[in-house]
Amino acid sequence: QKEVEQNSGPLSVPEGAIASLNCTYSDRGSQSFFWYRQYSGKSPELIMFIYSNGDKEDGRFTAQLNKASQYVSLLIRDSQPSDSATYLCAVRNTGKLIFGQGTTLQVKP
Amino acid sequence: EPEVTQTPSHQVTQMGQEVILRCVPISNHLYFYWYRQILGQKVEFLVSFYNNEISEKSEIFDDQFSVERPDGSNFTLKIRSTKLEDSAMYFCASGTGQGPNEQYFGPGTRLTVT
């Protein structure tokens, strides 16, 4: 069974802090890794993807991938109250995405 | 910015009825997907579609489900005889199939089976 695991949270951070979200996956054949943001009652919105080991930065977001440890993370710098949402880690193996349960992030003003 | 659209936004149906959920993928995308999310649970893959045929499907996607691309723009999911447990948000997604093959999701259809 191919699994993607996330801590469901909630993760609570003060405004302006760095939020760190983590994800592990079981299938070593996984090819690409994605972070989606999902507001309550809405659809997943793609934030970032990564497929090579190391860091990838896009604005306030940094994705980190360690294939040896089967670990993906997302850092959100200067967290804002509007970042409060559920963050979904997704892993692609073949064509489909396998999602984790999501981590709920609360950014407190 | 191009986006995936879905209709209807909410569908209420009685158990045993057929429903068709509609999606218009992003125009230059070649790969199309259906996912579902039961309230409070993970997003789950149902089926992928490429070149007018199913390329992959999950165990959830049994004989009650079918997909079709009836014309050059629409992509549909049909559930022949709905069950109470089919109540969920259904998301359509599309992707280019190139590189990391990121997938972009539509706003979803909330299906309520009574």
PDB file of C-alpha atoms in Angstrom:
ATOM      1  CA  GLN A   1       0.000   0.000   0.000  1.00  0.00           C
ATOM      2  CA  LYS A   2       1.538   3.263  -1.112  1.00  0.00           C
ATOM      3  CA  GLU A   3       1.148   5.797   1.675  1.00  0.00           C
ATOM      4  CA  VAL A   4       1.746   9.462   2.233  1.00  0.00           C
ATOM      5  CA  GLU A   5       1.820  10.534   5.851  1.00  0.00           C
ATOM      6  CA  GLN A   6       1.377  13.961   7.363  1.00  0.00           C
ATOM      7  CA  ASN A   7       0.781  15.197  10.882  1.00  0.00           C
ATOM      8  CA  SER A   8      -2.814  16.413  10.843  1.00  0.00           C
ATOM      9  CA  GLY A   9      -2.058  19.244  13.301  1.00  0.00           C
ATOM     10  CA  PRO A  10      -3.235  21.825  13.872  1.00  0.00           C
ATOM     11  CA  LEU A  11       0.083  23.598  13.592  1.00  0.00           C
ATOM     12  CA  SER A  12      -0.250  27.015  15.144  1.00  0.00           C
ATOM     13  CA  VAL A  13       2.308  29.762  14.455  1.00  0.00           C
ATOM     14  CA  PRO A  14       2.279  33.502  15.118  1.00  0.00           C
ATOM     15  CA  GLU A  15       2.083  35.920  12.231  1.00  0.00           C
ATOM     16  CA  GLY A  16       5.513  36.553  10.731  1.00  0.00           C
ATOM     17  CA  ALA A  17       6.969  33.232  11.897  1.00  0.00           C
ATOM     18  CA  ILE A  18       8.196  30.328   9.782  1.00  0.00           C
ATOM     19  CA  ALA A  19       5.787  27.422   9.421  1.00  0.00           C
ATOM     20  CA  SER A  20       7.331  24.014   8.759  1.00  0.00           C
ATOM     21  CA  LEU A  21       5.175  21.269   7.291  1.00  0.00           C
ATOM     22  CA  ASN A  22       6.406  17.721   6.849  1.00  0.00           C
ATOM     23  CA  CYS A  23       5.482  14.682   4.825  1.00  0.00           C
ATOM     24  CA  THR A  24       6.839  11.162   4.438  1.00  0.00           C
ATOM     25  CA  TYR A  25       6.070   8.677   1.699  1.00  0.00           C
ATOM     26  CA  SER A  26       6.480   4.954   1.405  1.00  0.00           C
ATOM     27  CA  ASP A  27       7.080   4.307  -2.292  1.00  0.00           C
ATOM     28  CA  ARG A  28      10.703   4.809  -3.354  1.00  0.00           C
ATOM     29  CA  GLY A  29       9.582   4.839  -6.981  1.00  0.00           C
ATOM     30  CA  SER A  30       7.731   8.106  -6.489  1.00  0.00           C
ATOM     31  CA  GLN A  31       8.745  10.632  -9.089  1.00  0.00           C
ATOM     32  CA  SER A  32       7.377  14.063  -8.268  1.00  0.00           C
ATOM     33  CA  PHE A  33       6.193  15.729  -5.109  1.00  0.00           C
ATOM     34  CA  PHE A  34       3.608  18.426  -4.709  1.00  0.00           C
ATOM     35  CA  TRP A  35       2.250  20.761  -2.094  1.00  0.00           C
ATOM     36  CA  TYR A  36      -1.340  21.879  -2.390  1.00  0.00           C
ATOM     37  CA  ARG A  37      -3.228  24.332  -0.213  1.00  0.00           C
ATOM     38  CA  GLN A  38      -6.880  23.646   0.518  1.00  0.00           C
ATOM     39  CA  TYR A  39      -9.184  26.111   2.191  1.00  0.00           C
ATOM     40  CA  SER A  40     -12.250  24.666   3.883  1.00  0.00           C
ATOM     41  CA  GLY A  41     -14.842  23.611   1.317  1.00  0.00           C
ATOM     42  CA  LYS A  42     -12.576  24.470  -1.615  1.00  0.00           C
ATOM     43  CA  SER A  43     -10.451  22.506  -4.048  1.00  0.00           C
ATOM     44  CA  PRO A  44      -6.714  21.844  -3.764  1.00  0.00           C
ATOM     45  CA  GLU A  45      -4.615  24.699  -5.112  1.00  0.00           C
ATOM     46  CA  LEU A  46      -1.100  23.888  -6.315  1.00  0.00           C
ATOM     47  CA  ILE A  47       1.588  25.797  -4.434  1.00  0.00           C
ATOM     48  CA  MET A  48       4.811  24.061  -5.435  1.00  0.00           C
ATOM     49  CA  PHE A  49       6.309  20.948  -6.903  1.00  0.00           C
ATOM     50  CA  ILE A  50       9.755  19.421  -6.557  1.00  0.00           C
ATOM     51  CA  TYR A  51      11.362  16.367  -8.107  1.00  0.00           C
ATOM     52  CA  SER A  52      15.088  16.679  -7.368  1.00  0.00           C
ATOM     53  CA  ASN A  53      16.785  16.315  -4.018  1.00  0.00           C
ATOM     54  CA  GLY A  54      17.434  19.603  -2.274  1.00  0.00           C
ATOM     55  CA  ASP A  55      15.579  22.865  -1.887  1.00  0.00           C
ATOM     56  CA  LYS A  56      13.342  24.795  -4.238  1.00  0.00           C
ATOM     57  CA  GLU A  57      12.271  28.326  -3.387  1.00  0.00           C
ATOM     58  CA  ASP A  58       9.323  30.299  -4.711  1.00  0.00           C
ATOM     59  CA  GLY A  59       8.621  33.569  -2.938  1.00  0.00           C
ATOM     60  CA  ARG A  60       7.817  32.850   0.711  1.00  0.00           C
ATOM     61  CA  PHE A  61       7.666  29.096   0.084  1.00  0.00           C
ATOM     62  CA  THR A  62      10.526  26.596   0.095  1.00  0.00           C
ATOM     63  CA  ALA A  63      10.049  22.931  -0.695  1.00  0.00           C
ATOM     64  CA  GLN A  64      12.655  20.443   0.431  1.00  0.00           C
ATOM     65  CA  LEU A  65      13.083  16.887  -0.815  1.00  0.00           C
ATOM     66  CA  ASN A  66      15.205  14.091   0.594  1.00  0.00           C
ATOM     67  CA  LYS A  67      14.624  10.932  -1.429  1.00  0.00           C
ATOM     68  CA  ALA A  68      16.960   8.816   0.702  1.00  0.00           C
ATOM     69  CA  SER A  69      14.836   9.581   3.765  1.00  0.00           C
ATOM     70  CA  GLN A  70      11.596   9.639   1.737  1.00  0.00           C
ATOM     71  CA  TYR A  71      10.802  13.015   3.204  1.00  0.00           C
ATOM     72  CA  VAL A  72       9.318  16.189   1.774  1.00  0.00           C
ATOM     73  CA  SER A  73       8.790  19.441   3.595  1.00  0.00           C
ATOM     74  CA  LEU A  74       7.352  22.886   2.990  1.00  0.00           C
ATOM     75  CA  LEU A  75       8.563  26.002   4.736  1.00  0.00           C
ATOM     76  CA  ILE A  76       6.432  29.127   4.744  1.00  0.00           C
ATOM     77  CA  ARG A  77       8.334  32.245   5.716  1.00  0.00           C
ATOM     78  CA  ASP A  78       6.699  35.372   7.124  1.00  0.00           C
ATOM     79  CA  SER A  79       3.447  33.469   7.712  1.00  0.00           C
ATOM     80  CA  GLN A  80       0.272  35.477   7.242  1.00  0.00           C
ATOM     81  CA  PRO A  81      -3.239  34.851   8.599  1.00  0.00           C
ATOM     82  CA  SER A  82      -4.302  34.241   4.976  1.00  0.00           C
ATOM     83  CA  ASP A  83      -1.949  31.221   4.950  1.00  0.00           C
ATOM     84  CA  SER A  84      -4.282  29.505   7.412  1.00  0.00           C
ATOM     85  CA  ALA A  85      -5.483  26.439   5.523  1.00  0.00           C
ATOM     86  CA  THR A  86      -4.879  22.718   5.174  1.00  0.00           C
ATOM     87  CA  TYR A  87      -1.690  21.850   3.316  1.00  0.00           C
ATOM     88  CA  LEU A  88      -1.776  18.641   1.321  1.00  0.00           C
ATOM     89  CA  CYS A  89       1.326  16.715   0.372  1.00  0.00           C
ATOM     90  CA  ALA A  90       0.899  14.687  -2.810  1.00  0.00           C
ATOM     91  CA  VAL A  91       3.225  12.190  -4.426  1.00  0.00           C
ATOM     92  CA  ARG A  92       3.138  11.101  -8.039  1.00  0.00           C
ATOM     93  CA  ASN A  93       3.869   7.546  -9.033  1.00  0.00           C
ATOM     94  CA  THR A  94       2.838   6.731 -12.597  1.00  0.00           C
ATOM     95  CA  GLY A  95       0.227   9.346 -13.430  1.00  0.00           C
ATOM     96  CA  LYS A  96      -1.911   9.561 -10.343  1.00  0.00           C
ATOM     97  CA  LEU A  97      -1.377  11.636  -7.242  1.00  0.00           C
ATOM     98  CA  ILE A  98      -1.464  10.016  -3.822  1.00  0.00           C
ATOM     99  CA  PHE A  99      -2.400  12.504  -1.131  1.00  0.00           C
ATOM    100  CA  GLY A 100      -1.667  12.706   2.533  1.00  0.00           C
ATOM    101  CA  GLN A 101      -4.312  13.582   5.057  1.00  0.00           C
ATOM    102  CA  GLY A 102      -3.123  17.182   5.182  1.00  0.00           C
ATOM    103  CA  THR A 103      -1.779  19.426   7.932  1.00  0.00           C
ATOM    104  CA  THR A 104      -3.975  22.242   9.194  1.00  0.00           C
ATOM    105  CA  LEU A 105      -2.015  25.441   9.660  1.00  0.00           C
ATOM    106  CA  GLN A 106      -3.308  28.257  11.838  1.00  0.00           C
ATOM    107  CA  VAL A 107      -1.480  31.592  11.665  1.00  0.00           C
ATOM    108  CA  LYS A 108      -2.444  33.789  14.586  1.00  0.00           C
ATOM    109  CA  PRO A 109      -2.339  37.585  14.198  1.00  0.00           C
TER     110      PRO A 109
ATOM    111  CA  GLU B   1      -5.086  32.437 -16.296  1.00  0.00           C
ATOM    112  CA  PRO B   2      -6.688  29.261 -17.664  1.00  0.00           C
ATOM    113  CA  GLU B   3      -8.454  27.076 -15.151  1.00  0.00           C
ATOM    114  CA  VAL B   4     -10.421  23.871 -14.868  1.00  0.00           C
ATOM    115  CA  THR B   5     -14.158  24.386 -14.561  1.00  0.00           C
ATOM    116  CA  GLN B   6     -16.781  21.978 -13.230  1.00  0.00           C
ATOM    117  CA  THR B   7     -20.563  21.822 -13.272  1.00  0.00           C
ATOM    118  CA  PRO B   8     -22.736  21.608 -11.327  1.00  0.00           C
ATOM    119  CA  SER B   9     -21.231  22.962  -8.129  1.00  0.00           C
ATOM    120  CA  HIS B  10     -23.716  20.933  -6.075  1.00  0.00           C
ATOM    121  CA  GLN B  11     -25.801  17.940  -7.094  1.00  0.00           C
ATOM    122  CA  VAL B  12     -28.391  16.284  -4.904  1.00  0.00           C
ATOM    123  CA  THR B  13     -29.691  12.920  -6.057  1.00  0.00           C
ATOM    124  CA  GLN B  14     -31.597   9.976  -4.697  1.00  0.00           C
ATOM    125  CA  MET B  15     -29.958   6.626  -4.130  1.00  0.00           C
ATOM    126  CA  GLY B  16     -30.053   4.506  -7.268  1.00  0.00           C
ATOM    127  CA  GLN B  17     -30.190   7.447  -9.658  1.00  0.00           C
ATOM    128  CA  GLU B  18     -27.598   8.180 -12.328  1.00  0.00           C
ATOM    129  CA  VAL B  19     -25.550  11.345 -12.181  1.00  0.00           C
ATOM    130  CA  ILE B  20     -23.170  12.959 -14.639  1.00  0.00           C
ATOM    131  CA  LEU B  21     -20.536  15.353 -13.430  1.00  0.00           C
ATOM    132  CA  ARG B  22     -18.984  17.642 -16.000  1.00  0.00           C
ATOM    133  CA  CYS B  23     -15.569  19.176 -16.334  1.00  0.00           C
ATOM    134  CA  VAL B  24     -13.822  21.412 -18.838  1.00  0.00           C
ATOM    135  CA  PRO B  25     -10.060  20.858 -18.501  1.00  0.00           C
ATOM    136  CA  ILE B  26      -7.455  23.464 -19.329  1.00  0.00           C
ATOM    137  CA  SER B  27      -7.378  23.678 -23.109  1.00  0.00           C
ATOM    138  CA  ASN B  28      -3.809  22.568 -23.895  1.00  0.00           C
ATOM    139  CA  HIS B  29      -3.769  19.772 -21.325  1.00  0.00           C
ATOM    140  CA  LEU B  30      -3.830  16.178 -22.494  1.00  0.00           C
ATOM    141  CA  TYR B  31      -4.263  14.251 -19.251  1.00  0.00           C
ATOM    142  CA  PHE B  32      -7.468  14.336 -17.264  1.00  0.00           C
ATOM    143  CA  TYR B  33      -8.282  12.997 -13.846  1.00  0.00           C
ATOM    144  CA  TRP B  34     -11.106  12.524 -11.385  1.00  0.00           C
ATOM    145  CA  TYR B  35     -10.526  12.517  -7.657  1.00  0.00           C
ATOM    146  CA  ARG B  36     -12.952  12.482  -4.797  1.00  0.00           C
ATOM    147  CA  GLN B  37     -12.837  13.645  -1.190  1.00  0.00           C
ATOM    148  CA  ILE B  38     -15.280  12.338   1.348  1.00  0.00           C
ATOM    149  CA  LEU B  39     -15.874  14.908   4.092  1.00  0.00           C
ATOM    150  CA  GLY B  40     -12.952  14.937   6.528  1.00  0.00           C
ATOM    151  CA  GLN B  41     -10.926  12.399   4.541  1.00  0.00           C
ATOM    152  CA  LYS B  42      -8.050  12.349   2.082  1.00  0.00           C
ATOM    153  CA  VAL B  43      -8.306  13.261  -1.565  1.00  0.00           C
ATOM    154  CA  GLU B  44      -8.507   9.924  -3.401  1.00  0.00           C
ATOM    155  CA  PHE B  45      -7.643   9.125  -7.004  1.00  0.00           C
ATOM    156  CA  LEU B  46     -10.413   7.628  -9.116  1.00  0.00           C
ATOM    157  CA  VAL B  47      -9.293   7.551 -12.726  1.00  0.00           C
ATOM    158  CA  SER B  48      -6.933   9.052 -15.278  1.00  0.00           C
ATOM    159  CA  PHE B  49      -7.712   9.513 -18.962  1.00  0.00           C
ATOM    160  CA  TYR B  50      -5.432  10.113 -21.917  1.00  0.00           C
ATOM    161  CA  ASN B  51      -5.872   9.857 -25.658  1.00  0.00           C
ATOM    162  CA  ASN B  52      -9.546   8.949 -25.283  1.00  0.00           C
ATOM    163  CA  GLU B  53      -9.018   6.025 -23.000  1.00  0.00           C
ATOM    164  CA  ILE B  54      -8.577   5.220 -19.347  1.00  0.00           C
ATOM    165  CA  SER B  55      -4.891   5.025 -18.486  1.00  0.00           C
ATOM    166  CA  GLU B  56      -5.261   4.104 -14.826  1.00  0.00           C
ATOM    167  CA  LYS B  57      -8.059   3.548 -12.336  1.00  0.00           C
ATOM    168  CA  SER B  58      -8.348   2.845  -8.640  1.00  0.00           C
ATOM    169  CA  GLU B  59     -10.264   0.145  -6.813  1.00  0.00           C
ATOM    170  CA  ILE B  60     -12.967   2.716  -6.109  1.00  0.00           C
ATOM    171  CA  PHE B  61     -13.630   3.102  -9.820  1.00  0.00           C
ATOM    172  CA  ASP B  62     -15.818   0.040 -10.267  1.00  0.00           C
ATOM    173  CA  ASP B  63     -18.410  -0.800 -12.911  1.00  0.00           C
ATOM    174  CA  GLN B  64     -20.756   1.867 -11.568  1.00  0.00           C
ATOM    175  CA  PHE B  65     -18.376   4.559 -12.783  1.00  0.00           C
ATOM    176  CA  SER B  66     -17.508   5.588 -16.300  1.00  0.00           C
ATOM    177  CA  VAL B  67     -15.720   8.499 -17.939  1.00  0.00           C
ATOM    178  CA  GLU B  68     -16.076  10.034 -21.337  1.00  0.00           C
ATOM    179  CA  ARG B  69     -14.746  12.871 -23.418  1.00  0.00           C
ATOM    180  CA  PRO B  70     -17.843  13.487 -25.544  1.00  0.00           C
ATOM    181  CA  ASP B  71     -16.346  16.412 -27.465  1.00  0.00           C
ATOM    182  CA  GLY B  72     -13.154  18.451 -27.674  1.00  0.00           C
ATOM    183  CA  SER B  73     -13.660  20.278 -24.435  1.00  0.00           C
ATOM    184  CA  ASN B  74     -15.780  18.330 -21.934  1.00  0.00           C
ATOM    185  CA  PHE B  75     -14.752  15.455 -19.699  1.00  0.00           C
ATOM    186  CA  THR B  76     -17.479  13.674 -17.763  1.00  0.00           C
ATOM    187  CA  LEU B  77     -17.794  11.264 -14.874  1.00  0.00           C
ATOM    188  CA  LYS B  78     -20.940   9.154 -14.763  1.00  0.00           C
ATOM    189  CA  ILE B  79     -22.126   7.217 -11.740  1.00  0.00           C
ATOM    190  CA  ARG B  80     -24.813   4.795 -12.895  1.00  0.00           C
ATOM    191  CA  SER B  81     -26.588   3.908  -9.687  1.00  0.00           C
ATOM    192  CA  THR B  82     -25.586   6.144  -6.839  1.00  0.00           C
ATOM    193  CA  LYS B  83     -25.132   4.894  -3.298  1.00  0.00           C
ATOM    194  CA  LEU B  84     -25.145   6.824  -0.047  1.00  0.00           C
ATOM    195  CA  GLU B  85     -21.376   6.313   0.228  1.00  0.00           C
ATOM    196  CA  ASP B  86     -20.836   8.109  -3.082  1.00  0.00           C
ATOM    197  CA  SER B  87     -21.579  11.373  -1.294  1.00  0.00           C
ATOM    198  CA  ALA B  88     -18.369  13.385  -1.593  1.00  0.00           C
ATOM    199  CA  MET B  89     -16.658  16.260  -3.347  1.00  0.00           C
ATOM    200  CA  TYR B  90     -15.595  15.225  -6.816  1.00  0.00           C
ATOM    201  CA  PHE B  91     -12.660  17.066  -8.307  1.00  0.00           C
ATOM    202  CA  CYS B  92     -11.598  17.085 -11.914  1.00  0.00           C
ATOM    203  CA  ALA B  93      -7.953  17.823 -12.637  1.00  0.00           C
ATOM    204  CA  SER B  94      -5.879  18.204 -15.756  1.00  0.00           C
ATOM    205  CA  GLY B  95      -2.200  18.236 -16.619  1.00  0.00           C
ATOM    206  CA  THR B  96       0.170  18.393 -19.563  1.00  0.00           C
ATOM    207  CA  GLY B  97       1.764  15.049 -18.788  1.00  0.00           C
ATOM    208  CA  GLN B  98       5.185  16.636 -19.255  1.00  0.00           C
ATOM    209  CA  GLY B  99       7.953  16.889 -16.667  1.00  0.00           C
ATOM    210  CA  PRO B 100       6.642  16.645 -13.125  1.00  0.00           C
ATOM    211  CA  ASN B 101       3.110  16.492 -14.559  1.00  0.00           C
ATOM    212  CA  GLU B 102       1.609  18.923 -12.096  1.00  0.00           C
ATOM    213  CA  GLN B 103      -2.155  18.686 -11.952  1.00  0.00           C
ATOM    214  CA  TYR B 104      -4.553  21.583 -11.640  1.00  0.00           C
ATOM    215  CA  PHE B 105      -7.838  21.038  -9.906  1.00  0.00           C
ATOM    216  CA  GLY B 106     -11.266  22.376 -10.675  1.00  0.00           C
ATOM    217  CA  PRO B 107     -13.529  23.832  -7.972  1.00  0.00           C
ATOM    218  CA  GLY B 108     -15.317  20.525  -7.446  1.00  0.00           C
ATOM    219  CA  THR B 109     -18.851  19.194  -7.474  1.00  0.00           C
ATOM    220  CA  ARG B 110     -20.418  18.387  -4.138  1.00  0.00           C
ATOM    221  CA  LEU B 111     -22.512  15.248  -4.638  1.00  0.00           C
ATOM    222  CA  THR B 112     -25.111  14.478  -1.996  1.00  0.00           C
ATOM    223  CA  VAL B 113     -26.910  11.147  -2.261  1.00  0.00           C
ATOM    224  CA  THR B 114     -30.069  10.850  -0.155  1.00  0.00           C
TER     225      THR B 114
END
